[in-house]
Coordinates of C-alpha atoms in Angstrom, one line a residue:
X28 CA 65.8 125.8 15.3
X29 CA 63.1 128.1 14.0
X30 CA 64.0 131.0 16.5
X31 CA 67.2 131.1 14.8
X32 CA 65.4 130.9 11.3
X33 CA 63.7 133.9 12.7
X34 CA 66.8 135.8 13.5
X35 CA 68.7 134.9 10.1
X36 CA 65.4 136.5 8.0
X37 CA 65.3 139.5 10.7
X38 CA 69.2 140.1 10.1
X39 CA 68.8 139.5 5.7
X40 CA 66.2 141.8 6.0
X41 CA 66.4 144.6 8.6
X42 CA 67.2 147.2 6.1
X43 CA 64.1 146.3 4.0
X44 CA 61.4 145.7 7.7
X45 CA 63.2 149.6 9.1
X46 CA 62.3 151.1 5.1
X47 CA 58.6 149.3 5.4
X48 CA 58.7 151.1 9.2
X49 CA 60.0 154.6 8.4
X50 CA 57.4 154.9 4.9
X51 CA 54.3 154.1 7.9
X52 CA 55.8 156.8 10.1
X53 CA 56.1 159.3 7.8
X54 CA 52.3 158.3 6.5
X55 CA 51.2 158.7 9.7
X56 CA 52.9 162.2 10.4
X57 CA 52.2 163.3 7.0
X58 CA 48.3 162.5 7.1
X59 CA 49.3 160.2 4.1
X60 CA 50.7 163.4 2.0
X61 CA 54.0 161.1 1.0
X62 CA 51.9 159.1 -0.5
X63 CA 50.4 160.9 -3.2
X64 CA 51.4 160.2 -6.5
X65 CA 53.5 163.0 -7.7
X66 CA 55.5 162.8 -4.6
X67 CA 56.5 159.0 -5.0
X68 CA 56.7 160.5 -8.5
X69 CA 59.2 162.8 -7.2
X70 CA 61.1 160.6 -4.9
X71 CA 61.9 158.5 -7.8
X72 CA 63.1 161.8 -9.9
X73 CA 64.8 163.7 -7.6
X74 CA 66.6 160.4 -6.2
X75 CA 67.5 159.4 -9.8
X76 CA 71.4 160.5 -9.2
X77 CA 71.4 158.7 -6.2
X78 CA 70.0 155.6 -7.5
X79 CA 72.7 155.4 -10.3
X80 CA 75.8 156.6 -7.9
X81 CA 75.4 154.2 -5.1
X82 CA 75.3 150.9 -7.5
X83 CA 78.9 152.5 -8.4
X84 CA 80.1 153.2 -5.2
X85 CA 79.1 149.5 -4.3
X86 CA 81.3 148.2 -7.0
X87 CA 84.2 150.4 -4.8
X88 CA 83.2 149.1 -1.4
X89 CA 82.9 145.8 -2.6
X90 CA 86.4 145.4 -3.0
X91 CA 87.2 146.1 0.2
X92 CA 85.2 149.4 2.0
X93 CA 87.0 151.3 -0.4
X94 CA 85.0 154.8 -1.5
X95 CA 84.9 156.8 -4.2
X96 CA 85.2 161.0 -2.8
X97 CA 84.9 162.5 -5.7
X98 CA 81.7 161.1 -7.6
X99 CA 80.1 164.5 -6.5
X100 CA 82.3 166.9 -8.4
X101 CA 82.6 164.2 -11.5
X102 CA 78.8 165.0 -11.6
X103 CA 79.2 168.8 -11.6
X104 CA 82.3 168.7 -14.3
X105 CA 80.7 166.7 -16.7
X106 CA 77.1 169.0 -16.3
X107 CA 79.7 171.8 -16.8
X108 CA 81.1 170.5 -20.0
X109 CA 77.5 168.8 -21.8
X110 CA 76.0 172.6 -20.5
X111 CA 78.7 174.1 -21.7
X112 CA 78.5 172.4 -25.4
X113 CA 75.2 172.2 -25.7
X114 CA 74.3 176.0 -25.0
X115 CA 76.8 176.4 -28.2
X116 CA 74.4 174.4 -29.8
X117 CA 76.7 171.2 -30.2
X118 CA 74.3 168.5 -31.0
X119 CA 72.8 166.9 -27.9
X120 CA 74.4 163.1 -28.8
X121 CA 77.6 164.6 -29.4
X122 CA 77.1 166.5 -26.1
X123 CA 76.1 163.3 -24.5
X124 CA 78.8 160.5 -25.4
X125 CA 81.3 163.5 -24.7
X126 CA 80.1 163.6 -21.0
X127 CA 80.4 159.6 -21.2
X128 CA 83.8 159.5 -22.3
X129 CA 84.8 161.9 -20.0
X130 CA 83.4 160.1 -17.2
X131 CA 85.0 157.5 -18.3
X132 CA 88.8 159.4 -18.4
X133 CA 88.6 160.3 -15.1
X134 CA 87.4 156.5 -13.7
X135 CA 90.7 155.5 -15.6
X136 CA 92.5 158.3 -14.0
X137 CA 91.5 156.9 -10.7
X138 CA 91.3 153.5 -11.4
X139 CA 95.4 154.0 -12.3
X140 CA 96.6 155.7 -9.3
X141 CA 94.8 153.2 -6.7
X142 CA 94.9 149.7 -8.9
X143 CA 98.6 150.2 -10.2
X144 CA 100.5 152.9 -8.5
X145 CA 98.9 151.5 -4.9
X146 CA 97.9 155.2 -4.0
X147 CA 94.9 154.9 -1.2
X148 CA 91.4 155.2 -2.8
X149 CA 90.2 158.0 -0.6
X150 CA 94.3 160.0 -1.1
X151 CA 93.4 159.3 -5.0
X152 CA 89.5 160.8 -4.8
X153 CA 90.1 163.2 -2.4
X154 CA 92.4 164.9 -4.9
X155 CA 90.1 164.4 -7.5
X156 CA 86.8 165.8 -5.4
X157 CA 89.0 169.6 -5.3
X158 CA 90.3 169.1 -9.1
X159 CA 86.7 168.4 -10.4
X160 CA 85.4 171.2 -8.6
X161 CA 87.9 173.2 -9.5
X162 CA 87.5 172.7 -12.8
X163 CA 83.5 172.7 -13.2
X164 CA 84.1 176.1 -12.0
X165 CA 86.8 176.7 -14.9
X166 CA 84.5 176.0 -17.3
X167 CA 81.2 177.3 -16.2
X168 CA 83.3 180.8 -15.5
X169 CA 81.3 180.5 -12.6
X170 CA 78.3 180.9 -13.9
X171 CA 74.9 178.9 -14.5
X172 CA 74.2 177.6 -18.0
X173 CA 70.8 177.2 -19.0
X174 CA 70.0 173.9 -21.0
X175 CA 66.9 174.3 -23.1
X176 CA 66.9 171.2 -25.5
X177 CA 63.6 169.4 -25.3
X178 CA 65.0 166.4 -26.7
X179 CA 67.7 166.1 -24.0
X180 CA 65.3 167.2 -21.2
X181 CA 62.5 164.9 -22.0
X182 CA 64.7 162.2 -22.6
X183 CA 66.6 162.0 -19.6
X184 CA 64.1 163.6 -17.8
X185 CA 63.7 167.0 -17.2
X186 CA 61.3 168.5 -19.3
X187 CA 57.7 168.9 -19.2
X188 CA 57.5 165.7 -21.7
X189 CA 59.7 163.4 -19.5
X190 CA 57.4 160.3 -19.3
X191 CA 56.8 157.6 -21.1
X192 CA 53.9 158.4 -23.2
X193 CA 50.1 156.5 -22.9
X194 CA 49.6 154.5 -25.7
X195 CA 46.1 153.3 -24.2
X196 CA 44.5 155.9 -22.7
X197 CA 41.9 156.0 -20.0
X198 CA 41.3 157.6 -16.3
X199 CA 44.5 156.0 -15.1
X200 CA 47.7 155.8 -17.6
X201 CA 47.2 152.3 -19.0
X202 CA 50.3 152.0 -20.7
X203 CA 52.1 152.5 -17.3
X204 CA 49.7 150.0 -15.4
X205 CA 50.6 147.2 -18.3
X206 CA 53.8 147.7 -18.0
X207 CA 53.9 146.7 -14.2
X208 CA 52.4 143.9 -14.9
X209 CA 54.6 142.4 -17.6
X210 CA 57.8 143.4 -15.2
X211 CA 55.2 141.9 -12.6
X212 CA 55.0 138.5 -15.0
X213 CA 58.8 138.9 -16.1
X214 CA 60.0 138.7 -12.3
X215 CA 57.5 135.6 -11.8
X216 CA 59.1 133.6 -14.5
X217 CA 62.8 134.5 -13.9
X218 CA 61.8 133.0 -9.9
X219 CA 60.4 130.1 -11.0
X220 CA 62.4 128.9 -13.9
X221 CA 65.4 130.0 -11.2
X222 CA 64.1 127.1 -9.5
X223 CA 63.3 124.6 -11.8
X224 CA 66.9 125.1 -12.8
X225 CA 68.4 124.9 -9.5
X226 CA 66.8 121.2 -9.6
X227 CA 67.7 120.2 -12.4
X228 CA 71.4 120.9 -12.2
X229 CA 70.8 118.8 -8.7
X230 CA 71.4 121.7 -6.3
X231 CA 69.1 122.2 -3.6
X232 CA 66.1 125.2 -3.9
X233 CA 65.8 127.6 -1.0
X234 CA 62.4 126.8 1.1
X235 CA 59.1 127.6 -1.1
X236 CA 57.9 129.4 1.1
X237 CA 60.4 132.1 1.2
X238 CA 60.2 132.3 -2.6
X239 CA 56.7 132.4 -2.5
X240 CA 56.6 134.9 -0.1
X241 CA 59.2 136.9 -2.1
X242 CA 57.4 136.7 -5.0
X243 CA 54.0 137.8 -3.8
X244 CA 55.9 141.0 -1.6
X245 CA 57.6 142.2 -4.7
X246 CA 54.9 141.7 -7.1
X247 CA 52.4 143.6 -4.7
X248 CA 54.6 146.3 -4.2
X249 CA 55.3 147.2 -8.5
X250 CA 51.6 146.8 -8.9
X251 CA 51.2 149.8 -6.1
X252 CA 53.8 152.1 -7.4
X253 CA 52.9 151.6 -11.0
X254 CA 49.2 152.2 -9.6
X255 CA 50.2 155.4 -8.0
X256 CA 52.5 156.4 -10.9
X257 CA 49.7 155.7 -13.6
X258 CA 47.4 158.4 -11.0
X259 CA 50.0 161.3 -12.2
X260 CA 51.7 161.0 -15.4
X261 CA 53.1 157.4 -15.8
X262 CA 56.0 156.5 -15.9
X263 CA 59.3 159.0 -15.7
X264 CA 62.0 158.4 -17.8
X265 CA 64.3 158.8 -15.0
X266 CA 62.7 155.7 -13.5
X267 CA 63.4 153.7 -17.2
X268 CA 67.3 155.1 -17.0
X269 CA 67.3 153.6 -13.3
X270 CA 65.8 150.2 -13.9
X271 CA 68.4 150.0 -17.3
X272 CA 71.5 150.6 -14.5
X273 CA 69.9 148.4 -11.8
X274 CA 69.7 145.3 -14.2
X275 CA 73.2 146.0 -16.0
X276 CA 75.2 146.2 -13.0
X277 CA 72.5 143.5 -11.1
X278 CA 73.6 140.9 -13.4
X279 CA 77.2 142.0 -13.9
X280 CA 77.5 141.8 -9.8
X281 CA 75.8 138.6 -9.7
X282 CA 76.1 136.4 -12.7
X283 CA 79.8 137.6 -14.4
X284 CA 83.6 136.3 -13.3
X285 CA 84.6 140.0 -12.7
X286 CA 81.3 140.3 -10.4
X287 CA 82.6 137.5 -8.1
X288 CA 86.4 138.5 -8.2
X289 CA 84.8 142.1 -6.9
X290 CA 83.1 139.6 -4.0
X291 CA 86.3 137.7 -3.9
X292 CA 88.9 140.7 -3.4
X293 CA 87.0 141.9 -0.8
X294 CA 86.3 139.1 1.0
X295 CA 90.2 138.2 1.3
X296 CA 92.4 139.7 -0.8
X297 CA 95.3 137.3 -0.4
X298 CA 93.2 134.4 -0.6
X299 CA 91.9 135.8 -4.3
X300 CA 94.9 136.6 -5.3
X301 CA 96.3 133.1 -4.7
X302 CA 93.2 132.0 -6.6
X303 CA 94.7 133.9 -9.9
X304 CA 92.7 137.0 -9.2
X305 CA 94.2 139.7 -10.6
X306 CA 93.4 142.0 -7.7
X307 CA 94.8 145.2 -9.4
X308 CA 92.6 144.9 -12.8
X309 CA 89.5 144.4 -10.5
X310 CA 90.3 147.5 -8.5
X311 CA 90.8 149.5 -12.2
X312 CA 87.6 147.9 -13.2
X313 CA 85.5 148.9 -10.0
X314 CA 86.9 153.0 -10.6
X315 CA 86.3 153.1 -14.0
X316 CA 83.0 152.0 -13.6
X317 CA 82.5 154.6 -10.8
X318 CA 83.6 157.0 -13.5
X319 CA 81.5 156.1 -16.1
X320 CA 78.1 155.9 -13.8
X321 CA 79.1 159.2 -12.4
X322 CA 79.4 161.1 -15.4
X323 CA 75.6 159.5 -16.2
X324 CA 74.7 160.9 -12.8
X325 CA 75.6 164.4 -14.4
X326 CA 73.6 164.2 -17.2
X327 CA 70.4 162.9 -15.2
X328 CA 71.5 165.8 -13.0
X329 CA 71.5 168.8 -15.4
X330 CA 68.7 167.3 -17.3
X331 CA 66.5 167.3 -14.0
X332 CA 67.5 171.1 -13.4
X333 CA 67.3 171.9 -17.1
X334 CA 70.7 173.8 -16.3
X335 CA 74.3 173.4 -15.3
X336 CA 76.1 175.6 -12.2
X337 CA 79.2 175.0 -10.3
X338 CA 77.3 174.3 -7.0
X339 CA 75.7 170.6 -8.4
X340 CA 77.0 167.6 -6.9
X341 CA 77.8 169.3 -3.5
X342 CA 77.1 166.1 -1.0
X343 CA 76.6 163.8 -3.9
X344 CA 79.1 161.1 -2.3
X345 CA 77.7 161.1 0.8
X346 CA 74.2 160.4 -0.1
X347 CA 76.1 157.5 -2.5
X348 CA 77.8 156.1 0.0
X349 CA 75.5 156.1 2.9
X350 CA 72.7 154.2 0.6
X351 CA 75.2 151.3 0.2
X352 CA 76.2 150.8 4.0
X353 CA 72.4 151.6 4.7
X354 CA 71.5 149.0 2.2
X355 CA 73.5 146.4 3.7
X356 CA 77.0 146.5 2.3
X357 CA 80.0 145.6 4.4
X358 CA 82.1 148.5 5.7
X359 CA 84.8 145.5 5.2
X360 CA 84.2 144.9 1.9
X361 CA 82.9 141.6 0.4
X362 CA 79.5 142.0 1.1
X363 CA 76.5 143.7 -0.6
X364 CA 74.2 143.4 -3.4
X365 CA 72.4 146.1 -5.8
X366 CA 69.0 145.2 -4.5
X367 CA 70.0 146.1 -0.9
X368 CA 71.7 149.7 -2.1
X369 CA 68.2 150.2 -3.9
X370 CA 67.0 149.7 -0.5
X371 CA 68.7 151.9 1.3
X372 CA 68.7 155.2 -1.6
X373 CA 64.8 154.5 -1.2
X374 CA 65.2 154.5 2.9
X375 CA 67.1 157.7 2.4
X376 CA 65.1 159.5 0.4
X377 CA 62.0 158.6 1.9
X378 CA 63.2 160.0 5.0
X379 CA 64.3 163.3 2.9
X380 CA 60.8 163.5 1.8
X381 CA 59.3 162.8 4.8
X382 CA 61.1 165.1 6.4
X383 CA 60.6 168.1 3.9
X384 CA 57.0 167.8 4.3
X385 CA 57.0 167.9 7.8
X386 CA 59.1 171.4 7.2
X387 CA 61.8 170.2 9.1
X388 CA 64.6 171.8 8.0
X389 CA 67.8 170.7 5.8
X390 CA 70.2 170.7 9.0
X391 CA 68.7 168.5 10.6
X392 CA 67.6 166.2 7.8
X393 CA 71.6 165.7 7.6
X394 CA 71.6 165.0 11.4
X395 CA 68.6 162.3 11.1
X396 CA 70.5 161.3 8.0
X397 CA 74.2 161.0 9.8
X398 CA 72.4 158.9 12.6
X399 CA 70.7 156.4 10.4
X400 CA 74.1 155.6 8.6
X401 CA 76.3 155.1 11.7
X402 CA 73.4 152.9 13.0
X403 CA 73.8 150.9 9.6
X404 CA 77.7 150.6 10.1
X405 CA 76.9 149.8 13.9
X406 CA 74.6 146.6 12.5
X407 CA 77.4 145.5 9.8
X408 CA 80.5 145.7 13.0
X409 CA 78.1 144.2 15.5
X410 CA 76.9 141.1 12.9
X411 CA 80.8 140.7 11.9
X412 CA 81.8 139.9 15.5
X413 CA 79.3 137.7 16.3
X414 CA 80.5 135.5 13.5
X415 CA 83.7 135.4 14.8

């Protein structure tokens, strides 16, 4: 019985053991070098798109391994069109909620075609992945737009101010180390009132153990990158943007009626739509969501680059969608959580950053990377039919 106890944690957490097992690797090859502050500083900033993308795309996959092919040139559009305003000085808010709302136009353009015309997801994105590229170019003229508003770039993180200021002071940055240790003592009581909930409403409480062990894992592990961020500059606002999305779409996934029809449409369509599931409303909600989160993936984009050109967003997708199957959602549909697609946007930029500062080059970064993901789907096929 406890071998098998063994196995189940092994399989929950494989994604999470191979990400603890690829950041030692790349320590060792490095000499440590990943390690340094400013470049877990940098894997947060320059992963920041991804981050935001992937909890998207899960939405998509969850109802069914459906994908979203176009998230990359949504990203590049909307840059286009905030660069474009913003270098003829429209004010940076307007600039902002326009990008939004366009994000959002397009989700519901996709959302219509595949919820309510029944057009296939990856026919319907496709199409969209040449249009938006199409048009980025259209309005960039192809051409790069420079975007020199320090308000814009410092609050979505690309200028020089883009962390969260030290209210403190000291040799490390206080302000940053406190604030690990409140989301430190925020996690610890969410757990643990979890619990004494779960007992009261007379359900039973996973083991104690686990939990503790959970708790303890997680908490180490903010105290060290807060540590290691607090060495640099603190905290990026990139990260604060990320955590914002994480939490949203963390809750709506997990603790919301249109989070478990996602789960429930995925998991058997016929059966949730004999349930009273309104299978084509969750679809719409899913792609406008996808639009919506793409379009903030733009600005975090352009903001980064501190300028808009027709080339962003090339790959975009694939990075997306590759940190969800690598972070433990089903290819099937049904399965996968925004924890686990954290996971696996962390595995793969860890193994981006590993590999830069090794000097191996970008082509083969995207074989190592095309490897890792088929060995992901591989796990999800192989654990499906040995349930069956």
């Amino acid at each position: 019985m406890g071998n098998v106890k063994i196995t189940d944690v092994l399989k929950k957490y494989t994604m999470t053991i191979a990400l603890v097992v690829v950041i030692i690797f790349f320590s060792v090859t490095t000499k440590g070098t990943i390690l340094y502050p400013q470049n877990i500083n940098n894997l947060i900033s320059q992963n920041a798109y991804v981050f935001v993308l992937a909890v998207g795309m899960l939405l998509c996959i969850l109802t069914g391994g459906n994908i979203d092919l176009a998230v990359g040139s949504v990203v590049c559009f909307v840059g286009a069109i905030g660069g474009s305003m913003m270098a003829k000085d429209v004010n940076i808010w307007i600039s902002v909620i326009a990008m939004l709302i366009v994000g959002l136009l397009i989700g519901i353009w996709h959302g219509f075609w595949i919820a309510y015309v029944n057009v296939p997801p990856f026919i319907a994105t496709l199409a969209g992945m040449y249009a938006f590229r199409g048009l980025s170019n259209v309005v960039l003229n192809g051409l790069t737009v420079t975007i020199d508003d320090k308000t814009f770039l410092n609050v979505f993180g690309g200028g020089d101010a883009c962390y969260i200021p030290d209210f403190i002071g000291g040799t490390l940055n206080m302000t940053c180390m406190v604030a690990g240790i409140i989301a430190i003592a925020i996690f610890l009581f969410i757990t643990i009132k979890g619990r004494i909930d779960t007992k009261k409403q007379g359900y039973e409480n996973k083991p104690l153990a686990g939990d503790i062990a959970k708790m303890v894992v997680i908490s180490a592990v903010v105290l060290w990158v807060t540590y290691k961020l607090s060495q640099y500059k603190g905290i990026p606002t990139a990260l604060i943007w990320i955590l914002v999305i994480v939490l949203i779409y963390g809750y709506v996934t997990q603790k919301t009626r249109i989070g478990r029809y996602l789960y429930a449409v995925g998991g058997n369509k016929k059966a949730a739509q004999l349930s009273g599931v309104n299978v084509k409303n969750v679809y719409f909600f899913a792609y406008v969501n996808m639009g919506l989160l793409a379009a903030f993936a733009g600005i975090l984009t352009v903001a980064r680059a501190c300028m808009a050109q027709p080339t962003f967003g090339q790959g975009y997708e694939m990075d997306a969608i590759g940190s969800c199957f690598i972070g433990g959602a089903s290819a099937y549909g049904g399965i996968g959580t925004v924890p686990g697609v954290i996971i696996g946007a962390v595995l793969m930029g860890v193994i981006n950053q590993g590999m830069s500062i090794m000097g191996i080059g970008a082509d083969m970064q995207k074989v190592v990377k095309g490897v890792v993901l088929l060995l992901a789907v591989i796990f999800d096929v192989v654990s499906k039919n040995e349930k069956k």
